[in-house]
């Protein structure tokens, strides 16, 4: 077999390496360690990328389109990776570079991707027998295919015989530097048609999975990082896919997907290379390229910096960065230093330029990097980009961010502000989200809606433009719109801040209301938004509720034109159809009387008003002017307070405590006293009681003819203000009825025949006969009751102050009370609960069977009937049994028993109480002391029980003693009958059953 041609001088290369190792075994260790570091360290998992990089450099050197076919074939005998490429064929210099660590043959090729001469070391991580063949040999015309290979086994055979090296090989488990000893190939791999060079890598078993994964990862990033490649084909056991790059100015189309690109390059200042290796200093050029996919980064593009092949430096930006960053010895990370800082700035400038070359669209905001990076280099690049963004012309009209502003407001509002009639310069269109952090990074000033609204007050626009503004703000939060400018009707060009309190005309003509000082929204600017912000849709009734109208009424006497104020107010009242008294303040409106003078409306009468004849002569009333009456009619005039009858005061949620303390007023006579009386009836409360619906008759204090006045008040609408009680709502929700103000006021004045209504009674309850006169005729019973006419003794005692009034009338000698009435009155007084009275000076008492009015100091409260024989001529207050103690407390009178010594003369026989008595008195004592003649304090008496014993003389006395001592005084006559005829008990009990 002929010797294998050594086309590339591999023998000489081997000889020099082996001689160097033999002369210095340490050199062997250095080479072995270096190759191991590259293969297992910086270039692990990079064999496919490095093969592609070599293919790109070959195409670049040959100035031909770069094509690469990567083929993986697996079989039971093993797996082989082949890489066929176009471009410059293998030459001796290239073989030497591949066999010499960190001595690149491309150092003078400024456009080459490979820069360090170590990339091919990646093959050592996957194979023990790499081979390269070219269809022709560079510099040898007509030469056929030739190749070179490397073999671990053949290299080990050569090295083991070297003195001083064999032991090192054994210590390394037979591992030798694979790529330092090239061999000419006996069996040159076939170069596929259409390609110039092929690399053949029989794979170690443990490397197959890694290579398969690397082939699967070949994608857009590789094509963009290696611009010399136009076509890459990947064939894995017949499963073929292809990548095609069509490169245009500013973009690359990869398999139909468009990537926008921007590139910058230049010469590196010498000062930045001082800390870099010699071979890097020999190539003082830098390059930065960004690639941005139109549809977003594909999932197979790893987020790392490419320098130019993938590094381990993470980059979490939406574009691919390929830059000539200096790498650290591990070939995985960017080396720190001034050069890296320089390239970071160039990369930032290029990125900003890329954004500026894109079509203007809010999509650019997605490309603005945030402040937090995925790593240190990413953070530096982001920071440099963000520093330059405010000057980037990426916004509409190629506006710089620092010259633009964004309004955080609804899109229609932004469109109104920035349309053809723009009022805000530099305003971004609505599709640019004002709250985007990206806009802030671009330097755009964000303006809050409330601030824009505040500045709009200086804008001079027609009312219809303002309507457009309001329409555009329909979806905005109202809390930012409080100062929204609003054009007013009437006054040309006047704009006020804030809709609250403004009026929106609804059925009224603003032009006719100028005299009232009202502020109406200009009709062309009216929009529902204004009502949401506090403007009132104002029909006649709502306009009347405006504070300006009330102020105009209150100041109508001082107005420049009172007639104009009256005209405007009466027009509103007529349109609102108010009831008389519904708005009491209208009574202050200045109206002309028939004498030509101005009066408050509430002090004018209609010509036919019945009040003209029943009011006092000094009442401050005039008669309304006839022309005003004819112009507006009685309905509108009475609604503002002109009187046809009595005026009614109406109010809601009247605060009783406020009235009582005079902190509030309804302008009613003695209203505070009525509120005090109502509060006393209700009792103490934690919160102020309210009267939800209050109605009262006014001007009662001016009445002179009460007989005529009561006839008027007995009819509607005034009757209800008297007979219907005021319902008070308490804090717990309970409602309590109290006398109405009008009924209370009338009840305390001499309005019935010159006397107070409470001095009369209705017929029926004779308990009050003689004490009260029957009410005069002419008024119905319900009205009399509301006025306070007495109905019954029980009602009188329930009334606050009623018990005191009863005592006063009992002590009045001019009143007549029968003997039969008196005991019932005293008993009712004693039984009345919660009575609070002042002890009287005079009382009505029984003196020896007659009713007399006596000094209270002379009277005693009878506390037992056994005392009667001892009290001849003594005035006695007598009530039913058991009430004496209560009366002594109320009247501050002593009980009669305290004034009697009660000494019983000795004697008396102890006898049993007859058994028949127990049929009537089951609790009767067992015995008593029978006296033939019972004497107490020297006076003969029929019975006595005050010393704890029952003393009696005869059946008459015993019956009364037993009935009183057992608390059954009403049974005394029945007991006496039983004592006189014990056999008649059945008949007597049957008769008793017939009693009501």
PDB file of C-alpha atoms in Angstrom, residues 656 674 678 682 690-695 720-729 735-743:
ATOM      1  CA  UNK A 656     -87.098  69.369  68.880  1.00  0.00           C
ATOM      2  CA  UNK A 674     -93.895  73.776  72.636  1.00  0.00           C
ATOM      3  CA  UNK A 678     -92.992  67.748  73.750  1.00  0.00           C
ATOM      4  CA  UNK A 682     -91.208  61.954  75.442  1.00  0.00           C
ATOM      5  CA  UNK A 690     -87.193  64.641  65.089  1.00  0.00           C
ATOM      6  CA  UNK A 691     -90.610  65.488  63.702  1.00  0.00           C
ATOM      7  CA  UNK A 692     -90.442  64.114  60.128  1.00  0.00           C
ATOM      8  CA  UNK A 693     -93.472  66.074  58.922  1.00  0.00           C
ATOM      9  CA  UNK A 694     -94.336  69.304  60.703  1.00  0.00           C
ATOM     10  CA  UNK A 695     -97.281  71.610  59.976  1.00  0.00           C
ATOM     11  CA  UNK A 720    -105.413  69.004  60.236  1.00  0.00           C
ATOM     12  CA  UNK A 721    -102.709  71.170  61.822  1.00  0.00           C
ATOM     13  CA  UNK A 722    -104.815  71.170  65.007  1.00  0.00           C
ATOM     14  CA  UNK A 723    -106.407  67.733  65.295  1.00  0.00           C
ATOM     15  CA  UNK A 724    -103.540  65.630  63.905  1.00  0.00           C
ATOM     16  CA  UNK A 725    -100.840  65.057  66.533  1.00  0.00           C
ATOM     17  CA  UNK A 726     -97.189  65.591  65.760  1.00  0.00           C
ATOM     18  CA  UNK A 727     -95.433  62.264  65.380  1.00  0.00           C
ATOM     19  CA  UNK A 728     -91.937  62.307  66.845  1.00  0.00           C
ATOM     20  CA  UNK A 729     -89.330  59.782  65.699  1.00  0.00           C
ATOM     21  CA  UNK A 735     -92.680  56.967  67.040  1.00  0.00           C
ATOM     22  CA  UNK A 736     -94.401  58.951  69.784  1.00  0.00           C
ATOM     23  CA  UNK A 737     -97.432  61.204  69.281  1.00  0.00           C
ATOM     24  CA  UNK A 738     -97.516  64.604  71.001  1.00  0.00           C
ATOM     25  CA  UNK A 739     -99.987  67.464  70.612  1.00  0.00           C
ATOM     26  CA  UNK A 740     -99.409  69.492  67.474  1.00  0.00           C
ATOM     27  CA  UNK A 741     -97.905  72.935  67.857  1.00  0.00           C
ATOM     28  CA  UNK A 742    -101.168  74.599  66.850  1.00  0.00           C
ATOM     29  CA  UNK A 743    -103.274  72.556  69.284  1.00  0.00           C
TER      30      UNK A 743
END
